[in-house]
Amino acid sequence: MKKPLLGLFLGGILGVFDGLTALVSAPEVAPDIVGIVIGSTFKGLIVGGLAGWFANRVRSIPAGVVAGLLLGAFFAFLVAMNPTPDGKYYYWEIMLPGSVVGMIVGYATQRYGVASRQSAVAATR
């Protein structure tokens, strides 16, 4: 599977589990779990697509893991900086699983993804 497509696929699936971690880390958000899972899935798709794009350009597992970590942490931060209606912030509860998802997707796209034909040709020049 091509790296960006693998990133999208894996990011979307892991995004569901990222959202479901809210039930463990903050059980009081259970009534809003559907919206949280949808948002986390969308966030996972974005991070996965970007990690796959990066993996297509840079051939380095450590660089892919770091890029995935930074992408996951950045997009999780964008979500976490919005308070709940009662004014509570969930930085760790959102950023930790989002960063882990980014790391996993960054590793998987580097390790298991197949480079696109254009990138493979460019890498041999």
mmCIF file with all atom_site columns, N, CA and C in Angstrom, residues 62-125:
data_model
loop_
_atom_site.group_PDB
_atom_site.id
_atom_site.type_symbol
_atom_site.label_atom_id
_atom_site.label_alt_id
_atom_site.label_comp_id
_atom_site.label_asym_id
_atom_site.label_entity_id
_atom_site.label_seq_id
_atom_site.pdbx_PDB_ins_code
_atom_site.Cartn_x
_atom_site.Cartn_y
_atom_site.Cartn_z
_atom_site.occupancy
_atom_site.B_iso_or_equiv
_atom_site.pdbx_formal_charge
_atom_site.auth_seq_id
_atom_site.auth_comp_id
_atom_site.auth_asym_id
_atom_site.auth_atom_id
_atom_site.pdbx_PDB_model_num
ATOM 1   N N  . PRO A 1 62  ? 13.551  6.874  12.097 1.00 0.00 ? 62  PRO A N  1
ATOM 2   C CA . PRO A 1 62  ? 13.554  7.829  13.215 1.00 0.00 ? 62  PRO A CA 1
ATOM 3   C C  . PRO A 1 62  ? 12.923  9.176  12.845 1.00 0.00 ? 62  PRO A C  1
ATOM 4   N N  . ALA A 1 63  ? 13.215  9.668  11.639 1.00 0.00 ? 63  ALA A N  1
ATOM 5   C CA . ALA A 1 63  ? 12.615  10.936 11.214 1.00 0.00 ? 63  ALA A CA 1
ATOM 6   C C  . ALA A 1 63  ? 11.100  10.796 11.070 1.00 0.00 ? 63  ALA A C  1
ATOM 7   N N  . GLY A 1 64  ? 10.634  9.648  10.589 1.00 0.00 ? 64  GLY A N  1
ATOM 8   C CA . GLY A 1 64  ? 9.201   9.417  10.461 1.00 0.00 ? 64  GLY A CA 1
ATOM 9   C C  . GLY A 1 64  ? 8.498   9.362  11.802 1.00 0.00 ? 64  GLY A C  1
ATOM 10  N N  . VAL A 1 65  ? 9.141   8.729  12.778 1.00 0.00 ? 65  VAL A N  1
ATOM 11  C CA . VAL A 1 65  ? 8.554   8.649  14.125 1.00 0.00 ? 65  VAL A CA 1
ATOM 12  C C  . VAL A 1 65  ? 8.486   10.041 14.751 1.00 0.00 ? 65  VAL A C  1
ATOM 13  N N  . VAL A 1 66  ? 9.566   10.806 14.624 1.00 0.00 ? 66  VAL A N  1
ATOM 14  C CA . VAL A 1 66  ? 9.576   12.166 15.188 1.00 0.00 ? 66  VAL A CA 1
ATOM 15  C C  . VAL A 1 66  ? 8.557   13.050 14.474 1.00 0.00 ? 66  VAL A C  1
ATOM 16  N N  . ALA A 1 67  ? 8.490   12.949 13.157 1.00 0.00 ? 67  ALA A N  1
ATOM 17  C CA . ALA A 1 67  ? 7.506   13.748 12.409 1.00 0.00 ? 67  ALA A CA 1
ATOM 18  C C  . ALA A 1 67  ? 6.089   13.374 12.833 1.00 0.00 ? 67  ALA A C  1
ATOM 19  N N  . GLY A 1 68  ? 5.815   12.078 12.966 1.00 0.00 ? 68  GLY A N  1
ATOM 20  C CA . GLY A 1 68  ? 4.494   11.648 13.417 1.00 0.00 ? 68  GLY A CA 1
ATOM 21  C C  . GLY A 1 68  ? 4.180   12.150 14.811 1.00 0.00 ? 68  GLY A C  1
ATOM 22  N N  . LEU A 1 69  ? 5.165   12.088 15.700 1.00 0.00 ? 69  LEU A N  1
ATOM 23  C CA . LEU A 1 69  ? 4.982   12.592 17.065 1.00 0.00 ? 69  LEU A CA 1
ATOM 24  C C  . LEU A 1 69  ? 4.651   14.079 17.047 1.00 0.00 ? 69  LEU A C  1
ATOM 25  N N  . LEU A 1 70  ? 5.413   14.855 16.302 1.00 0.00 ? 70  LEU A N  1
ATOM 26  C CA . LEU A 1 70  ? 5.177   16.298 16.253 1.00 0.00 ? 70  LEU A CA 1
ATOM 27  C C  . LEU A 1 70  ? 3.840   16.645 15.600 1.00 0.00 ? 70  LEU A C  1
ATOM 28  N N  . LEU A 1 71  ? 3.509   15.943 14.526 1.00 0.00 ? 71  LEU A N  1
ATOM 29  C CA . LEU A 1 71  ? 2.219   16.190 13.875 1.00 0.00 ? 71  LEU A CA 1
ATOM 30  C C  . LEU A 1 71  ? 1.061   15.827 14.805 1.00 0.00 ? 71  LEU A C  1
ATOM 31  N N  . GLY A 1 72  ? 1.153   14.652 15.433 1.00 0.00 ? 72  GLY A N  1
ATOM 32  C CA . GLY A 1 72  ? 0.100   14.226 16.355 1.00 0.00 ? 72  GLY A CA 1
ATOM 33  C C  . GLY A 1 72  ? -0.046  15.174 17.526 1.00 0.00 ? 72  GLY A C  1
ATOM 34  N N  . ALA A 1 73  ? 1.085   15.609 18.092 1.00 0.00 ? 73  ALA A N  1
ATOM 35  C CA . ALA A 1 73  ? 1.041   16.529 19.234 1.00 0.00 ? 73  ALA A CA 1
ATOM 36  C C  . ALA A 1 73  ? 0.481   17.888 18.821 1.00 0.00 ? 73  ALA A C  1
ATOM 37  N N  . PHE A 1 74  ? 0.860   18.357 17.639 1.00 0.00 ? 74  PHE A N  1
ATOM 38  C CA . PHE A 1 74  ? 0.379   19.659 17.176 1.00 0.00 ? 74  PHE A CA 1
ATOM 39  C C  . PHE A 1 74  ? -1.133  19.668 16.982 1.00 0.00 ? 74  PHE A C  1
ATOM 40  N N  . PHE A 1 75  ? -1.639  18.679 16.255 1.00 0.00 ? 75  PHE A N  1
ATOM 41  C CA . PHE A 1 75  ? -3.088  18.659 16.010 1.00 0.00 ? 75  PHE A CA 1
ATOM 42  C C  . PHE A 1 75  ? -3.875  18.353 17.280 1.00 0.00 ? 75  PHE A C  1
ATOM 43  N N  . ALA A 1 76  ? -3.308  17.551 18.164 1.00 0.00 ? 76  ALA A N  1
ATOM 44  C CA . ALA A 1 76  ? -3.967  17.307 19.453 1.00 0.00 ? 76  ALA A CA 1
ATOM 45  C C  . ALA A 1 76  ? -3.987  18.588 20.279 1.00 0.00 ? 76  ALA A C  1
ATOM 46  N N  . PHE A 1 77  ? -2.908  19.358 20.222 1.00 0.00 ? 77  PHE A N  1
ATOM 47  C CA . PHE A 1 77  ? -2.869  20.631 20.949 1.00 0.00 ? 77  PHE A CA 1
ATOM 48  C C  . PHE A 1 77  ? -3.938  21.584 20.438 1.00 0.00 ? 77  PHE A C  1
ATOM 49  N N  . LEU A 1 78  ? -4.131  21.615 19.117 1.00 0.00 ? 78  LEU A N  1
ATOM 50  C CA . LEU A 1 78  ? -5.162  22.487 18.559 1.00 0.00 ? 78  LEU A CA 1
ATOM 51  C C  . LEU A 1 78  ? -6.545  22.141 19.108 1.00 0.00 ? 78  LEU A C  1
ATOM 52  N N  . VAL A 1 79  ? -6.777  20.853 19.327 1.00 0.00 ? 79  VAL A N  1
ATOM 53  C CA . VAL A 1 79  ? -8.052  20.422 19.898 1.00 0.00 ? 79  VAL A CA 1
ATOM 54  C C  . VAL A 1 79  ? -8.085  20.711 21.393 1.00 0.00 ? 79  VAL A C  1
ATOM 55  N N  . ALA A 1 80  ? -6.976  20.430 22.090 1.00 0.00 ? 80  ALA A N  1
ATOM 56  C CA . ALA A 1 80  ? -6.944  20.543 23.552 1.00 0.00 ? 80  ALA A CA 1
ATOM 57  C C  . ALA A 1 80  ? -7.011  21.976 24.046 1.00 0.00 ? 80  ALA A C  1
ATOM 58  N N  . MET A 1 81  ? -6.631  22.935 23.208 1.00 0.00 ? 81  MET A N  1
ATOM 59  C CA . MET A 1 81  ? -6.635  24.322 23.684 1.00 0.00 ? 81  MET A CA 1
ATOM 60  C C  . MET A 1 81  ? -8.041  24.923 23.758 1.00 0.00 ? 81  MET A C  1
ATOM 61  N N  . ASN A 1 82  ? -9.043  24.185 23.321 1.00 0.00 ? 82  ASN A N  1
ATOM 62  C CA . ASN A 1 82  ? -10.434 24.632 23.431 1.00 0.00 ? 82  ASN A CA 1
ATOM 63  C C  . ASN A 1 82  ? -11.036 24.072 24.711 1.00 0.00 ? 82  ASN A C  1
ATOM 64  N N  . PRO A 1 83  ? -11.499 24.939 25.606 1.00 0.00 ? 83  PRO A N  1
ATOM 65  C CA . PRO A 1 83  ? -12.065 24.421 26.865 1.00 0.00 ? 83  PRO A CA 1
ATOM 66  C C  . PRO A 1 83  ? -13.461 23.844 26.661 1.00 0.00 ? 83  PRO A C  1
ATOM 67  N N  . THR A 1 84  ? -13.864 23.021 27.613 1.00 0.00 ? 84  THR A N  1
ATOM 68  C CA . THR A 1 84  ? -15.232 22.509 27.628 1.00 0.00 ? 84  THR A CA 1
ATOM 69  C C  . THR A 1 84  ? -16.164 23.648 28.041 1.00 0.00 ? 84  THR A C  1
ATOM 70  N N  . PRO A 1 85  ? -17.477 23.481 27.906 1.00 0.00 ? 85  PRO A N  1
ATOM 71  C CA . PRO A 1 85  ? -18.391 24.559 28.310 1.00 0.00 ? 85  PRO A CA 1
ATOM 72  C C  . PRO A 1 85  ? -18.243 24.970 29.778 1.00 0.00 ? 85  PRO A C  1
ATOM 73  N N  . ASP A 1 86  ? -17.796 24.057 30.633 1.00 0.00 ? 86  ASP A N  1
ATOM 74  C CA . ASP A 1 86  ? -17.616 24.425 32.044 1.00 0.00 ? 86  ASP A CA 1
ATOM 75  C C  . ASP A 1 86  ? -16.224 25.000 32.318 1.00 0.00 ? 86  ASP A C  1
ATOM 76  N N  . GLY A 1 87  ? -15.413 25.197 31.279 1.00 0.00 ? 87  GLY A N  1
ATOM 77  C CA . GLY A 1 87  ? -14.119 25.846 31.412 1.00 0.00 ? 87  GLY A CA 1
ATOM 78  C C  . GLY A 1 87  ? -12.949 24.925 31.704 1.00 0.00 ? 87  GLY A C  1
ATOM 79  N N  . LYS A 1 88  ? -13.136 23.628 31.618 1.00 0.00 ? 88  LYS A N  1
ATOM 80  C CA . LYS A 1 88  ? -12.062 22.688 31.913 1.00 0.00 ? 88  LYS A CA 1
ATOM 81  C C  . LYS A 1 88  ? -11.275 22.369 30.638 1.00 0.00 ? 88  LYS A C  1
ATOM 82  N N  . TYR A 1 89  ? -9.968  22.220 30.808 1.00 0.00 ? 89  TYR A N  1
ATOM 83  C CA . TYR A 1 89  ? -9.083  21.838 29.705 1.00 0.00 ? 89  TYR A CA 1
ATOM 84  C C  . TYR A 1 89  ? -8.629  20.397 29.908 1.00 0.00 ? 89  TYR A C  1
ATOM 85  N N  . TYR A 1 90  ? -8.443  19.692 28.817 1.00 0.00 ? 90  TYR A N  1
ATOM 86  C CA . TYR A 1 90  ? -8.003  18.291 28.855 1.00 0.00 ? 90  TYR A CA 1
ATOM 87  C C  . TYR A 1 90  ? -6.724  18.124 28.037 1.00 0.00 ? 90  TYR A C  1
ATOM 88  N N  . TYR A 1 91  ? -5.662  18.821 28.429 1.00 0.00 ? 91  TYR A N  1
ATOM 89  C CA . TYR A 1 91  ? -4.425  18.762 27.645 1.00 0.00 ? 91  TYR A CA 1
ATOM 90  C C  . TYR A 1 91  ? -3.827  17.360 27.603 1.00 0.00 ? 91  TYR A C  1
ATOM 91  N N  . TRP A 1 92  ? -3.522  16.784 28.763 1.00 0.00 ? 92  TRP A N  1
ATOM 92  C CA . TRP A 1 92  ? -2.875  15.462 28.785 1.00 0.00 ? 92  TRP A CA 1
ATOM 93  C C  . TRP A 1 92  ? -3.781  14.386 28.208 1.00 0.00 ? 92  TRP A C  1
ATOM 94  N N  . GLU A 1 93  ? -5.054  14.465 28.503 1.00 0.00 ? 93  GLU A N  1
ATOM 95  C CA . GLU A 1 93  ? -5.994  13.452 28.050 1.00 0.00 ? 93  GLU A CA 1
ATOM 96  C C  . GLU A 1 93  ? -6.153  13.437 26.533 1.00 0.00 ? 93  GLU A C  1
ATOM 97  N N  . ILE A 1 94  ? -5.875  14.549 25.887 1.00 0.00 ? 94  ILE A N  1
ATOM 98  C CA . ILE A 1 94  ? -5.994  14.636 24.434 1.00 0.00 ? 94  ILE A CA 1
ATOM 99  C C  . ILE A 1 94  ? -4.627  14.504 23.765 1.00 0.00 ? 94  ILE A C  1
ATOM 100 N N  . MET A 1 95  ? -3.633  15.173 24.308 1.00 0.00 ? 95  MET A N  1
ATOM 101 C CA . MET A 1 95  ? -2.327  15.217 23.643 1.00 0.00 ? 95  MET A CA 1
ATOM 102 C C  . MET A 1 95  ? -1.542  13.920 23.753 1.00 0.00 ? 95  MET A C  1
ATOM 103 N N  . LEU A 1 96  ? -1.655  13.228 24.858 1.00 0.00 ? 96  LEU A N  1
ATOM 104 C CA . LEU A 1 96  ? -0.888  11.978 25.004 1.00 0.00 ? 96  LEU A CA 1
ATOM 105 C C  . LEU A 1 96  ? -1.318  10.913 23.989 1.00 0.00 ? 96  LEU A C  1
ATOM 106 N N  . PRO A 1 97  ? -2.610  10.559 23.918 1.00 0.00 ? 97  PRO A N  1
ATOM 107 C CA . PRO A 1 97  ? -2.983  9.560  22.905 1.00 0.00 ? 97  PRO A CA 1
ATOM 108 C C  . PRO A 1 97  ? -2.799  10.059 21.475 1.00 0.00 ? 97  PRO A C  1
ATOM 109 N N  . GLY A 1 98  ? -3.003  11.355 21.229 1.00 0.00 ? 98  GLY A N  1
ATOM 110 C CA . GLY A 1 98  ? -2.799  11.896 19.889 1.00 0.00 ? 98  GLY A CA 1
ATOM 111 C C  . GLY A 1 98  ? -1.342  11.798 19.459 1.00 0.00 ? 98  GLY A C  1
ATOM 112 N N  . SER A 1 99  ? -0.425  12.033 20.385 1.00 0.00 ? 99  SER A N  1
ATOM 113 C CA . SER A 1 99  ? 1.000   11.922 20.073 1.00 0.00 ? 99  SER A CA 1
ATOM 114 C C  . SER A 1 99  ? 1.404   10.475 19.824 1.00 0.00 ? 99  SER A C  1
ATOM 115 N N  . VAL A 1 100 ? 0.849   9.562  20.609 1.00 0.00 ? 100 VAL A N  1
ATOM 116 C CA . VAL A 1 100 ? 1.161   8.140  20.422 1.00 0.00 ? 100 VAL A CA 1
ATOM 117 C C  . VAL A 1 100 ? 0.649   7.659  19.062 1.00 0.00 ? 100 VAL A C  1
ATOM 118 N N  . VAL A 1 101 ? -0.542  8.070  18.698 1.00 0.00 ? 101 VAL A N  1
ATOM 119 C CA . VAL A 1 101 ? -1.086  7.710  17.382 1.00 0.00 ? 101 VAL A CA 1
ATOM 120 C C  . VAL A 1 101 ? -0.173  8.247  16.283 1.00 0.00 ? 101 VAL A C  1
ATOM 121 N N  . GLY A 1 102 ? 0.279   9.475  16.421 1.00 0.00 ? 102 GLY A N  1
ATOM 122 C CA . GLY A 1 102 ? 1.188   10.050 15.435 1.00 0.00 ? 102 GLY A CA 1
ATOM 123 C C  . GLY A 1 102 ? 2.486   9.263  15.316 1.00 0.00 ? 102 GLY A C  1
ATOM 124 N N  . MET A 1 103 ? 3.040   8.843  16.447 1.00 0.00 ? 103 MET A N  1
ATOM 125 C CA . MET A 1 103 ? 4.272   8.050  16.425 1.00 0.00 ? 103 MET A CA 1
ATOM 126 C C  . MET A 1 103 ? 4.063   6.715  15.724 1.00 0.00 ? 103 MET A C  1
ATOM 127 N N  . ILE A 1 104 ? 2.962   6.052  16.033 1.00 0.00 ? 104 ILE A N  1
ATOM 128 C CA . ILE A 1 104 ? 2.681   4.750  15.419 1.00 0.00 ? 104 ILE A CA 1
ATOM 129 C C  . ILE A 1 104 ? 2.505   4.892  13.917 1.00 0.00 ? 104 ILE A C  1
ATOM 130 N N  . VAL A 1 105 ? 1.745   5.890  13.510 1.00 0.00 ? 105 VAL A N  1
ATOM 131 C CA . VAL A 1 105 ? 1.516   6.098  12.074 1.00 0.00 ? 105 VAL A CA 1
ATOM 132 C C  . VAL A 1 105 ? 2.817   6.500  11.382 1.00 0.00 ? 105 VAL A C  1
ATOM 133 N N  . GLY A 1 106 ? 3.620   7.340  12.021 1.00 0.00 ? 106 GLY A N  1
ATOM 134 C CA . GLY A 1 106 ? 4.904   7.727  11.445 1.00 0.00 ? 106 GLY A CA 1
ATOM 135 C C  . GLY A 1 106 ? 5.814   6.533  11.247 1.00 0.00 ? 106 GLY A C  1
ATOM 136 N N  . TYR A 1 107 ? 5.856   5.640  12.226 1.00 0.00 ? 107 TYR A N  1
ATOM 137 C CA . TYR A 1 107 ? 6.668   4.431  12.098 1.00 0.00 ? 107 TYR A CA 1
ATOM 138 C C  . TYR A 1 107 ? 6.119   3.515  11.002 1.00 0.00 ? 107 TYR A C  1
ATOM 139 N N  . ALA A 1 108 ? 4.832   3.268  11.038 1.00 0.00 ? 108 ALA A N  1
ATOM 140 C CA . ALA A 1 108 ? 4.232   2.311  10.097 1.00 0.00 ? 108 ALA A CA 1
ATOM 141 C C  . ALA A 1 108 ? 4.349   2.772  8.651  1.00 0.00 ? 108 ALA A C  1
ATOM 142 N N  . THR A 1 109 ? 4.189   4.069  8.415  1.00 0.00 ? 109 THR A N  1
ATOM 143 C CA . THR A 1 109 ? 4.295   4.538  7.034  1.00 0.00 ? 109 THR A CA 1
ATOM 144 C C  . THR A 1 109 ? 5.722   4.407  6.522  1.00 0.00 ? 109 THR A C  1
ATOM 145 N N  . GLN A 1 110 ? 6.696   4.628  7.392  1.00 0.00 ? 110 GLN A N  1
ATOM 146 C CA . GLN A 1 110 ? 8.093   4.466  6.977  1.00 0.00 ? 110 GLN A CA 1
ATOM 147 C C  . GLN A 1 110 ? 8.446   2.996  6.775  1.00 0.00 ? 110 GLN A C  1
ATOM 148 N N  . ARG A 1 111 ? 7.999   2.162  7.676  1.00 0.00 ? 111 ARG A N  1
ATOM 149 C CA . ARG A 1 111 ? 8.416   0.754  7.685  1.00 0.00 ? 111 ARG A CA 1
ATOM 150 C C  . ARG A 1 111 ? 7.647   -0.102 6.681  1.00 0.00 ? 111 ARG A C  1
ATOM 151 N N  . TYR A 1 112 ? 6.344   0.089  6.592  1.00 0.00 ? 112 TYR A N  1
ATOM 152 C CA . TYR A 1 112 ? 5.506   -0.818 5.809  1.00 0.00 ? 112 TYR A CA 1
ATOM 153 C C  . TYR A 1 112 ? 4.930   -0.221 4.536  1.00 0.00 ? 112 TYR A C  1
ATOM 154 N N  . GLY A 1 113 ? 4.991   1.083  4.388  1.00 0.00 ? 113 GLY A N  1
ATOM 155 C CA . GLY A 1 113 ? 4.442   1.712  3.193  1.00 0.00 ? 113 GLY A CA 1
ATOM 156 C C  . GLY A 1 113 ? 5.345   1.530  1.990  1.00 0.00 ? 113 GLY A C  1
ATOM 157 N N  . VAL A 1 114 ? 4.746   1.558  0.818  1.00 0.00 ? 114 VAL A N  1
ATOM 158 C CA . VAL A 1 114 ? 5.477   1.444  -0.441 1.00 0.00 ? 114 VAL A CA 1
ATOM 159 C C  . VAL A 1 114 ? 5.565   2.835  -1.043 1.00 0.00 ? 114 VAL A C  1
ATOM 160 N N  . ALA A 1 115 ? 6.768   3.225  -1.445 1.00 0.00 ? 115 ALA A N  1
ATOM 161 C CA . ALA A 1 115 ? 6.960   4.547  -2.034 1.00 0.00 ? 115 ALA A CA 1
ATOM 162 C C  . ALA A 1 115 ? 6.242   4.626  -3.374 1.00 0.00 ? 115 ALA A C  1
ATOM 163 N N  . SER A 1 116 ? 5.741   5.806  -3.683 1.00 0.00 ? 116 SER A N  1
ATOM 164 C CA . SER A 1 116 ? 5.120   5.991  -4.992 1.00 0.00 ? 116 SER A CA 1
ATOM 165 C C  . SER A 1 116 ? 6.201   5.942  -6.061 1.00 0.00 ? 116 SER A C  1
ATOM 166 N N  . ARG A 1 117 ? 5.820   5.712  -7.282 1.00 0.00 ? 117 ARG A N  1
ATOM 167 C CA . ARG A 1 117 ? 6.782   5.542  -8.374 1.00 0.00 ? 117 ARG A CA 1
ATOM 168 C C  . ARG A 1 117 ? 7.631   6.794  -8.576 1.00 0.00 ? 117 ARG A C  1
ATOM 169 N N  . GLN A 1 118 ? 7.033   7.963  -8.497 1.00 0.00 ? 118 GLN A N  1
ATOM 170 C CA . GLN A 1 118 ? 7.775   9.201  -8.669 1.00 0.00 ? 118 GLN A CA 1
ATOM 171 C C  . GLN A 1 118 ? 8.828   9.367  -7.590 1.00 0.00 ? 118 GLN A C  1
ATOM 172 N N  . SER A 1 119 ? 8.481   9.078  -6.353 1.00 0.00 ? 119 SER A N  1
ATOM 173 C CA . SER A 1 119 ? 9.430   9.223  -5.254 1.00 0.00 ? 119 SER A CA 1
ATOM 174 C C  . SER A 1 119 ? 10.557  8.208  -5.378 1.00 0.00 ? 119 SER A C  1
ATOM 175 N N  . ALA A 1 120 ? 10.239  7.005  -5.812 1.00 0.00 ? 120 ALA A N  1
ATOM 176 C CA . ALA A 1 120 ? 11.265  5.974  -5.961 1.00 0.00 ? 120 ALA A CA 1
ATOM 177 C C  . ALA A 1 120 ? 12.251  6.362  -7.061 1.00 0.00 ? 120 ALA A C  1
ATOM 178 N N  . VAL A 1 121 ? 11.751  6.924  -8.149 1.00 0.00 ? 121 VAL A N  1
ATOM 179 C CA . VAL A 1 121 ? 12.623  7.360  -9.232 1.00 0.00 ? 121 VAL A CA 1
ATOM 180 C C  . VAL A 1 121 ? 13.494  8.535  -8.765 1.00 0.00 ? 121 VAL A C  1
ATOM 181 N N  . ALA A 1 122 ? 12.904  9.480  -8.054 1.00 0.00 ? 122 ALA A N  1
ATOM 182 C CA . ALA A 1 122 ? 13.649  10.632 -7.576 1.00 0.00 ? 122 ALA A CA 1
ATOM 183 C C  . ALA A 1 122 ? 14.722  10.222 -6.562 1.00 0.00 ? 122 ALA A C  1
ATOM 184 N N  . ALA A 1 123 ? 14.464  9.205  -5.777 1.00 0.00 ? 123 ALA A N  1
ATOM 185 C CA . ALA A 1 123 ? 15.414  8.768  -4.758 1.00 0.00 ? 123 ALA A CA 1
ATOM 186 C C  . ALA A 1 123 ? 16.635  8.096  -5.377 1.00 0.00 ? 123 ALA A C  1
ATOM 187 N N  . THR A 1 124 ? 16.491  7.531  -6.562 1.00 0.00 ? 124 THR A N  1
ATOM 188 C CA . THR A 1 124 ? 17.616  6.860  -7.202 1.00 0.00 ? 124 THR A CA 1
ATOM 189 C C  . THR A 1 124 ? 18.516  7.820  -7.967 1.00 0.00 ? 124 THR A C  1
ATOM 190 N N  . ARG A 1 125 ? 18.079  9.035  -8.171 1.00 0.00 ? 125 ARG A N  1
ATOM 191 C CA . ARG A 1 125 ? 18.892  10.011 -8.934 1.00 0.00 ? 125 ARG A CA 1
ATOM 192 C C  . ARG A 1 125 ? 19.912  10.656 -8.056 1.00 0.00 ? 125 ARG A C  1
#
